[in-house]
PDB file of C-alpha atoms in Angstrom:
ATOM      1  CA  MET A   1     -30.970  29.693 -39.694  1.00 76.00           C
ATOM      2  CA  HIS A   2     -28.368  26.987 -40.404  1.00 86.00           C
ATOM      3  CA  ILE A   3     -26.530  27.965 -43.575  1.00 91.00           C
ATOM      4  CA  MET A   4     -25.731  24.728 -45.359  1.00 90.00           C
ATOM      5  CA  GLU A   5     -22.311  23.250 -45.995  1.00 92.00           C
ATOM      6  CA  GLY A   6     -20.459  24.792 -48.935  1.00 92.00           C
ATOM      7  CA  PHE A   7     -23.069  27.489 -49.534  1.00 92.00           C
ATOM      8  CA  LEU A   8     -21.001  30.558 -48.599  1.00 95.00           C
ATOM      9  CA  PRO A   9     -17.998  31.730 -50.632  1.00 96.00           C
ATOM     10  CA  PRO A  10     -14.692  30.897 -48.855  1.00 96.00           C
ATOM     11  CA  ILE A  11     -13.936  34.536 -48.026  1.00 97.00           C
ATOM     12  CA  TRP A  12     -17.183  34.853 -46.087  1.00 97.00           C
ATOM     13  CA  CYS A  13     -16.589  31.537 -44.286  1.00 97.00           C
ATOM     14  CA  LEU A  14     -13.229  32.872 -43.122  1.00 97.00           C
ATOM     15  CA  PHE A  15     -14.690  36.263 -42.206  1.00 98.00           C
ATOM     16  CA  TRP A  16     -17.330  34.808 -39.862  1.00 98.00           C
ATOM     17  CA  TYR A  17     -14.844  32.413 -38.295  1.00 98.00           C
ATOM     18  CA  ILE A  18     -12.528  35.317 -37.500  1.00 98.00           C
ATOM     19  CA  LEU A  19     -15.363  37.259 -35.840  1.00 97.00           C
ATOM     20  CA  SER A  20     -16.667  34.276 -33.863  1.00 97.00           C
ATOM     21  CA  ILE A  21     -13.479  32.696 -32.509  1.00 97.00           C
ATOM     22  CA  PRO A  22     -12.571  35.450 -29.973  1.00 97.00           C
ATOM     23  CA  VAL A  23     -16.093  35.346 -28.487  1.00 97.00           C
ATOM     24  CA  ILE A  24     -15.954  31.574 -28.146  1.00 97.00           C
ATOM     25  CA  ALA A  25     -12.543  31.780 -26.489  1.00 97.00           C
ATOM     26  CA  TYR A  26     -13.882  34.315 -23.983  1.00 97.00           C
ATOM     27  CA  GLY A  27     -16.936  32.116 -23.411  1.00 97.00           C
ATOM     28  CA  ILE A  28     -14.717  29.148 -22.496  1.00 97.00           C
ATOM     29  CA  ILE A  29     -12.980  31.323 -19.913  1.00 97.00           C
ATOM     30  CA  ARG A  30     -16.376  32.382 -18.558  1.00 97.00           C
ATOM     31  CA  ILE A  31     -17.568  28.758 -18.278  1.00 96.00           C
ATOM     32  CA  LYS A  32     -14.419  27.827 -16.354  1.00 96.00           C
ATOM     33  CA  LYS A  33     -14.968  30.728 -13.957  1.00 96.00           C
ATOM     34  CA  VAL A  34     -18.690  30.042 -13.474  1.00 95.00           C
ATOM     35  CA  THR A  35     -18.236  26.314 -12.834  1.00 95.00           C
ATOM     36  CA  GLU A  36     -15.389  26.968 -10.406  1.00 95.00           C
ATOM     37  CA  GLU A  37     -17.366  29.554  -8.440  1.00 95.00           C
ATOM     38  CA  THR A  38     -20.686  27.689  -8.672  1.00 94.00           C
ATOM     39  CA  PRO A  39     -20.042  23.964  -9.233  1.00 95.00           C
ATOM     40  CA  GLU A  40     -23.737  23.164  -8.782  1.00 94.00           C
ATOM     41  CA  SER A  41     -24.479  25.141 -11.969  1.00 94.00           C
ATOM     42  CA  LYS A  42     -23.038  22.372 -14.204  1.00 94.00           C
ATOM     43  CA  SER A  43     -26.359  20.560 -14.442  1.00 93.00           C
ATOM     44  CA  LEU A  44     -28.121  23.797 -15.384  1.00 94.00           C
ATOM     45  CA  LEU A  45     -25.454  24.416 -18.004  1.00 95.00           C
ATOM     46  CA  ALA A  46     -26.165  20.973 -19.467  1.00 95.00           C
ATOM     47  CA  VAL A  47     -29.916  21.644 -19.455  1.00 94.00           C
ATOM     48  CA  SER A  48     -29.403  24.935 -21.307  1.00 95.00           C
ATOM     49  CA  GLY A  49     -27.262  23.215 -23.946  1.00 94.00           C
ATOM     50  CA  ALA A  50     -29.720  20.344 -24.360  1.00 94.00           C
ATOM     51  CA  PHE A  51     -32.619  22.806 -24.677  1.00 94.00           C
ATOM     52  CA  MET A  52     -30.738  24.614 -27.445  1.00 94.00           C
ATOM     53  CA  PHE A  53     -29.822  21.365 -29.216  1.00 93.00           C
ATOM     54  CA  VAL A  54     -33.366  19.968 -29.260  1.00 91.00           C
ATOM     55  CA  LEU A  55     -35.110  23.163 -30.369  1.00 91.00           C
ATOM     56  CA  SER A  56     -32.575  24.061 -33.045  1.00 89.00           C
ATOM     57  CA  SER A  57     -32.763  20.529 -34.498  1.00 86.00           C
ATOM     58  CA  LEU A  58     -36.453  20.989 -35.392  1.00 84.00           C
ATOM     59  CA  LYS A  59     -35.798  22.479 -38.811  1.00 77.00           C
ATOM     60  CA  ILE A  60     -38.366  23.593 -41.368  1.00 74.00           C
ATOM     61  CA  PRO A  61     -37.348  24.215 -45.012  1.00 68.00           C
ATOM     62  CA  SER A  62     -36.962  27.935 -45.727  1.00 64.00           C
ATOM     63  CA  VAL A  63     -35.102  30.067 -48.233  1.00 59.00           C
ATOM     64  CA  THR A  64     -32.353  28.539 -50.339  1.00 61.00           C
ATOM     65  CA  GLY A  65     -29.227  27.835 -48.324  1.00 61.00           C
ATOM     66  CA  SER A  66     -30.839  27.958 -44.894  1.00 67.00           C
ATOM     67  CA  CYS A  67     -33.838  26.739 -42.830  1.00 73.00           C
ATOM     68  CA  SER A  68     -36.209  27.860 -40.065  1.00 80.00           C
ATOM     69  CA  HIS A  69     -36.465  26.504 -36.527  1.00 87.00           C
ATOM     70  CA  PRO A  70     -36.520  27.653 -32.897  1.00 89.00           C
ATOM     71  CA  THR A  71     -33.049  28.431 -31.534  1.00 92.00           C
ATOM     72  CA  GLY A  72     -33.246  27.878 -27.759  1.00 92.00           C
ATOM     73  CA  ASN A  73     -30.540  30.463 -27.152  1.00 92.00           C
ATOM     74  CA  GLY A  74     -32.576  32.778 -24.890  1.00 94.00           C
ATOM     75  CA  LEU A  75     -32.629  30.475 -21.866  1.00 95.00           C
ATOM     76  CA  GLY A  76     -28.872  29.961 -21.623  1.00 95.00           C
ATOM     77  CA  ALA A  77     -28.162  33.620 -22.372  1.00 96.00           C
ATOM     78  CA  ALA A  78     -30.465  34.852 -19.597  1.00 96.00           C
ATOM     79  CA  ILE A  79     -28.938  32.468 -17.050  1.00 96.00           C
ATOM     80  CA  PHE A  80     -25.246  32.465 -17.975  1.00 96.00           C
ATOM     81  CA  GLY A  81     -24.741  35.436 -20.294  1.00 96.00           C
ATOM     82  CA  PRO A  82     -24.066  35.655 -24.049  1.00 96.00           C
ATOM     83  CA  ALA A  83     -20.446  34.445 -24.038  1.00 97.00           C
ATOM     84  CA  VAL A  84     -21.306  31.154 -22.330  1.00 97.00           C
ATOM     85  CA  ALA A  85     -24.286  30.730 -24.676  1.00 96.00           C
ATOM     86  CA  ALA A  86     -21.877  31.169 -27.613  1.00 97.00           C
ATOM     87  CA  VAL A  87     -19.886  28.144 -26.455  1.00 97.00           C
ATOM     88  CA  LEU A  88     -23.049  26.087 -25.981  1.00 96.00           C
ATOM     89  CA  ALA A  89     -24.211  27.063 -29.478  1.00 96.00           C
ATOM     90  CA  THR A  90     -20.842  26.141 -30.980  1.00 97.00           C
ATOM     91  CA  ILE A  91     -21.019  22.655 -29.449  1.00 96.00           C
ATOM     92  CA  VAL A  92     -24.621  22.262 -30.607  1.00 95.00           C
ATOM     93  CA  LEU A  93     -23.908  23.462 -34.151  1.00 96.00           C
ATOM     94  CA  LEU A  94     -20.792  21.299 -34.439  1.00 96.00           C
ATOM     95  CA  PHE A  95     -22.681  18.148 -33.444  1.00 94.00           C
ATOM     96  CA  GLN A  96     -25.590  19.029 -35.745  1.00 92.00           C
ATOM     97  CA  ALA A  97     -23.226  19.573 -38.687  1.00 94.00           C
ATOM     98  CA  ILE A  98     -21.431  16.257 -38.126  1.00 94.00           C
ATOM     99  CA  LEU A  99     -24.294  14.024 -37.017  1.00 91.00           C
ATOM    100  CA  LEU A 100     -27.383  15.558 -38.661  1.00 88.00           C
ATOM    101  CA  ALA A 101     -25.953  17.252 -41.782  1.00 86.00           C
ATOM    102  CA  HIS A 102     -27.640  20.342 -40.361  1.00 87.00           C
ATOM    103  CA  GLY A 103     -25.485  23.345 -41.248  1.00 89.00           C
ATOM    104  CA  GLY A 104     -21.852  22.635 -42.072  1.00 92.00           C
ATOM    105  CA  LEU A 105     -18.225  22.934 -41.038  1.00 95.00           C
ATOM    106  CA  THR A 106     -17.332  25.610 -43.598  1.00 96.00           C
ATOM    107  CA  THR A 107     -20.345  27.660 -42.505  1.00 96.00           C
ATOM    108  CA  LEU A 108     -19.881  26.961 -38.786  1.00 97.00           C
ATOM    109  CA  GLY A 109     -18.390  30.394 -38.121  1.00 97.00           C
ATOM    110  CA  ALA A 110     -21.342  32.128 -39.783  1.00 97.00           C
ATOM    111  CA  ASN A 111     -23.905  29.974 -37.974  1.00 96.00           C
ATOM    112  CA  VAL A 112     -22.188  30.488 -34.625  1.00 97.00           C
ATOM    113  CA  PHE A 113     -22.163  34.242 -35.214  1.00 97.00           C
ATOM    114  CA  SER A 114     -25.930  34.401 -35.859  1.00 96.00           C
ATOM    115  CA  MET A 115     -27.288  31.790 -33.421  1.00 94.00           C
ATOM    116  CA  GLY A 116     -24.495  31.714 -30.857  1.00 96.00           C
ATOM    117  CA  ILE A 117     -23.462  35.362 -30.609  1.00 97.00           C
ATOM    118  CA  ILE A 118     -26.035  37.862 -31.896  1.00 97.00           C
ATOM    119  CA  GLY A 119     -29.121  35.903 -30.765  1.00 96.00           C
ATOM    120  CA  PRO A 120     -27.871  35.385 -27.185  1.00 97.00           C
ATOM    121  CA  LEU A 121     -26.513  38.944 -27.010  1.00 97.00           C
ATOM    122  CA  VAL A 122     -29.949  40.337 -27.881  1.00 97.00           C
ATOM    123  CA  ALA A 123     -31.685  37.898 -25.508  1.00 97.00           C
ATOM    124  CA  TRP A 124     -29.356  38.753 -22.625  1.00 97.00           C
ATOM    125  CA  GLY A 125     -29.726  42.499 -23.217  1.00 97.00           C
ATOM    126  CA  VAL A 126     -33.521  42.252 -23.340  1.00 97.00           C
ATOM    127  CA  TYR A 127     -33.692  40.097 -20.205  1.00 97.00           C
ATOM    128  CA  LYS A 128     -31.387  42.351 -18.187  1.00 96.00           C
ATOM    129  CA  GLY A 129     -33.061  45.522 -19.443  1.00 97.00           C
ATOM    130  CA  PHE A 130     -36.571  44.299 -18.654  1.00 96.00           C
ATOM    131  CA  THR A 131     -35.752  42.958 -15.180  1.00 95.00           C
ATOM    132  CA  LYS A 132     -33.834  46.107 -14.209  1.00 94.00           C
ATOM    133  CA  SER A 133     -36.898  48.095 -15.269  1.00 95.00           C
ATOM    134  CA  GLY A 134     -39.017  46.167 -12.781  1.00 92.00           C
ATOM    135  CA  ILE A 135     -40.763  43.965 -15.334  1.00 94.00           C
ATOM    136  CA  SER A 136     -41.384  40.420 -14.113  1.00 93.00           C
ATOM    137  CA  ALA A 137     -38.808  37.771 -14.952  1.00 94.00           C
ATOM    138  CA  ALA A 138     -41.455  35.662 -16.732  1.00 94.00           C
ATOM    139  CA  ILE A 139     -42.287  38.463 -19.172  1.00 96.00           C
ATOM    140  CA  ALA A 140     -38.600  39.302 -19.538  1.00 97.00           C
ATOM    141  CA  ILE A 141     -37.662  35.722 -20.421  1.00 97.00           C
ATOM    142  CA  PHE A 142     -40.470  35.556 -23.001  1.00 97.00           C
ATOM    143  CA  PHE A 143     -39.242  38.610 -24.873  1.00 97.00           C
ATOM    144  CA  ALA A 144     -35.621  37.526 -24.440  1.00 97.00           C
ATOM    145  CA  ALA A 145     -36.364  34.180 -26.108  1.00 97.00           C
ATOM    146  CA  PHE A 146     -38.630  35.750 -28.745  1.00 96.00           C
ATOM    147  CA  LEU A 147     -36.219  38.488 -29.810  1.00 96.00           C
ATOM    148  CA  GLY A 148     -33.130  36.302 -29.411  1.00 96.00           C
ATOM    149  CA  ASP A 149     -34.707  33.894 -31.874  1.00 94.00           C
ATOM    150  CA  LEU A 150     -35.887  36.584 -34.295  1.00 93.00           C
ATOM    151  CA  PHE A 151     -32.596  38.490 -34.382  1.00 94.00           C
ATOM    152  CA  THR A 152     -30.746  35.270 -35.138  1.00 94.00           C
ATOM    153  CA  TYR A 153     -32.688  35.209 -38.405  1.00 92.00           C
ATOM    154  CA  VAL A 154     -32.210  38.899 -39.036  1.00 93.00           C
ATOM    155  CA  THR A 155     -28.469  38.265 -38.763  1.00 95.00           C
ATOM    156  CA  THR A 156     -28.660  35.286 -41.109  1.00 93.00           C
ATOM    157  CA  SER A 157     -30.529  37.481 -43.598  1.00 92.00           C
ATOM    158  CA  PHE A 158     -27.707  40.030 -43.482  1.00 94.00           C
ATOM    159  CA  GLN A 159     -25.112  37.280 -43.869  1.00 95.00           C
ATOM    160  CA  LEU A 160     -26.810  35.846 -46.949  1.00 93.00           C
ATOM    161  CA  ALA A 161     -27.409  39.282 -48.474  1.00 95.00           C
ATOM    162  CA  MET A 162     -23.751  40.215 -47.933  1.00 96.00           C
ATOM    163  CA  ALA A 163     -22.590  37.003 -49.606  1.00 96.00           C
ATOM    164  CA  PHE A 164     -25.124  37.162 -52.453  1.00 94.00           C
ATOM    165  CA  PRO A 165     -26.040  40.822 -53.100  1.00 95.00           C
ATOM    166  CA  GLU A 166     -28.149  40.097 -56.194  1.00 89.00           C
ATOM    167  CA  PRO A 167     -29.244  42.330 -57.895  1.00 94.00           C
ATOM    168  CA  THR A 168     -28.264  44.704 -55.058  1.00 95.00           C
ATOM    169  CA  PHE A 169     -27.529  44.251 -51.358  1.00 96.00           C
ATOM    170  CA  GLN A 170     -30.730  46.113 -50.383  1.00 95.00           C
ATOM    171  CA  ALA A 171     -32.882  44.015 -52.691  1.00 96.00           C
ATOM    172  CA  ALA A 172     -31.321  40.765 -51.480  1.00 94.00           C
ATOM    173  CA  LEU A 173     -31.702  41.814 -47.832  1.00 94.00           C
ATOM    174  CA  THR A 174     -35.344  42.741 -48.360  1.00 93.00           C
ATOM    175  CA  THR A 175     -35.992  39.327 -49.901  1.00 90.00           C
ATOM    176  CA  PHE A 176     -34.247  37.385 -47.135  1.00 88.00           C
ATOM    177  CA  LEU A 177     -35.817  39.440 -44.337  1.00 89.00           C
ATOM    178  CA  GLY A 178     -39.263  39.168 -45.883  1.00 86.00           C
ATOM    179  CA  ILE A 179     -39.160  35.392 -46.177  1.00 79.00           C
ATOM    180  CA  PHE A 180     -37.594  34.871 -42.763  1.00 76.00           C
ATOM    181  CA  ALA A 181     -40.031  37.246 -41.061  1.00 68.00           C
ATOM    182  CA  ILE A 182     -43.040  35.348 -42.353  1.00 70.00           C
ATOM    183  CA  THR A 183     -41.780  31.941 -41.269  1.00 77.00           C
ATOM    184  CA  GLN A 184     -39.943  32.892 -38.106  1.00 85.00           C
ATOM    185  CA  ILE A 185     -42.290  35.135 -36.121  1.00 89.00           C
ATOM    186  CA  PRO A 186     -44.726  32.314 -35.183  1.00 88.00           C
ATOM    187  CA  LEU A 187     -41.785  30.070 -34.291  1.00 89.00           C
ATOM    188  CA  ALA A 188     -40.233  32.816 -32.177  1.00 93.00           C
ATOM    189  CA  ILE A 189     -43.511  33.311 -30.288  1.00 94.00           C
ATOM    190  CA  ALA A 190     -43.775  29.556 -29.683  1.00 93.00           C
ATOM    191  CA  GLU A 191     -40.183  29.464 -28.456  1.00 95.00           C
ATOM    192  CA  GLY A 192     -40.898  32.366 -26.108  1.00 96.00           C
ATOM    193  CA  LEU A 193     -43.879  30.570 -24.588  1.00 96.00           C
ATOM    194  CA  LEU A 194     -41.985  27.279 -24.208  1.00 96.00           C
ATOM    195  CA  THR A 195     -39.066  29.071 -22.585  1.00 96.00           C
ATOM    196  CA  VAL A 196     -41.450  30.648 -20.065  1.00 97.00           C
ATOM    197  CA  VAL A 197     -42.676  27.163 -19.107  1.00 96.00           C
ATOM    198  CA  ILE A 198     -39.110  25.915 -18.569  1.00 95.00           C
ATOM    199  CA  TRP A 199     -38.219  29.110 -16.720  1.00 95.00           C
ATOM    200  CA  ASP A 200     -41.219  28.745 -14.424  1.00 95.00           C
ATOM    201  CA  GLN A 201     -40.022  25.290 -13.356  1.00 94.00           C
ATOM    202  CA  LEU A 202     -36.471  26.488 -12.821  1.00 94.00           C
ATOM    203  CA  THR A 203     -37.600  29.386 -10.637  1.00 92.00           C
ATOM    204  CA  LYS A 204     -39.709  26.994  -8.562  1.00 92.00           C
ATOM    205  CA  TYR A 205     -37.024  24.396  -7.934  1.00 90.00           C
ATOM    206  CA  LYS A 206     -33.728  26.274  -8.317  1.00 88.00           C
ATOM    207  CA  PRO A 207     -34.341  29.919  -7.307  1.00 91.00           C
ATOM    208  CA  ARG A 208     -31.249  30.184  -5.110  1.00 92.00           C
ATOM    209  CA  LEU A 209     -29.011  28.802  -7.841  1.00 93.00           C
ATOM    210  CA  LEU A 210     -30.439  31.304 -10.335  1.00 94.00           C
ATOM    211  CA  GLU A 211     -29.814  34.060  -7.807  1.00 93.00           C
ATOM    212  CA  LYS A 212     -26.217  32.915  -7.365  1.00 92.00           C
ATOM    213  CA  LEU A 213     -25.799  33.169 -11.112  1.00 93.00           C
ATOM    214  CA  ASN A 214     -27.251  36.708 -11.008  1.00 91.00           C
ATOM    215  CA  ALA A 215     -30.156  35.613 -13.217  1.00 91.00           C
ATOM    216  CA  LEU A 216     -32.934  36.098 -10.658  1.00 89.00           C
ATOM    217  CA  LYS A 217     -33.704  38.138  -7.570  1.00 82.00           C
ATOM    218  CA  ILE A 218     -35.835  36.336  -5.016  1.00 73.00           C
ATOM    219  CA  SER A 219     -37.696  37.660  -2.004  1.00 66.00           C
ATOM    220  CA  SER A 220     -36.943  36.673   1.607  1.00 60.00           C
ATOM    221  CA  SER A 221     -40.051  34.504   1.798  1.00 57.00           C
ATOM    222  CA  SER A 222     -39.070  32.710  -1.403  1.00 59.00           C
ATOM    223  CA  LYS A 223     -35.576  32.133  -0.008  1.00 60.00           C
ATOM    224  CA  LYS A 224     -37.021  30.445   3.090  1.00 60.00           C
ATOM    225  CA  SER A 225     -39.235  28.311   0.877  1.00 59.00           C
ATOM    226  CA  SER A 226     -36.302  27.270  -1.325  1.00 58.00           C
ATOM    227  CA  GLU A 227     -34.243  26.395   1.763  1.00 58.00           C
ATOM    228  CA  VAL A 228     -37.016  24.088   2.924  1.00 54.00           C
ATOM    229  CA  SER A 229     -37.170  22.434  -0.528  1.00 58.00           C
ATOM    230  CA  GLY A 230     -33.379  21.904  -0.502  1.00 59.00           C
ATOM    231  CA  ASP A 231     -32.528  24.181  -3.434  1.00 65.00           C
ATOM    232  CA  SER A 232     -28.791  24.827  -3.673  1.00 58.00           C
TER     233      SER A 232
END
């Protein structure tokens, strides 16, 4: 998903920066509010960011100008919402561009838009929609992670096709989507399964905190159990 440094024309670099900056600014406000209201959530915020950093660093060569890898954006989006996940993704992508030559500074706005905004927005919408429909949180988090990952790559395909519409935009988009779909679907499924494992541990040890963050509804018996285990 990471579009490499210097790959996009300057006008498209500027365009994606302009779209991404307001979301990041709102996300910073959201983080301040969440950490003030729920100070004990800071460790969970760090875990979500670290999860995103590790998974999105596992890159596999893909189409020219980009790469394939898990994104890790579904977990943070389901717990904290898409705006907070956008800030986490921005930090992750900035460090990866500087320290790992993974992505770039000129393409940071575009990469934030795909992995930090659209991916988490889809993941959050799927998670909330599934849980409100009565579907279990475990199944909801799987599809949130799976689709959040996949739609990150769909967005990257659109970004590349818009920047390089050769011979036509439709033809370029078909090419990018086709290549990304083949490489990304297995990775998205693997990310969904891994996220379920992490989620299962979080719901065992921090159910009350997840409930405070409006990410999980727990039964009365589970609340008593979490009180005994010392969950905050």
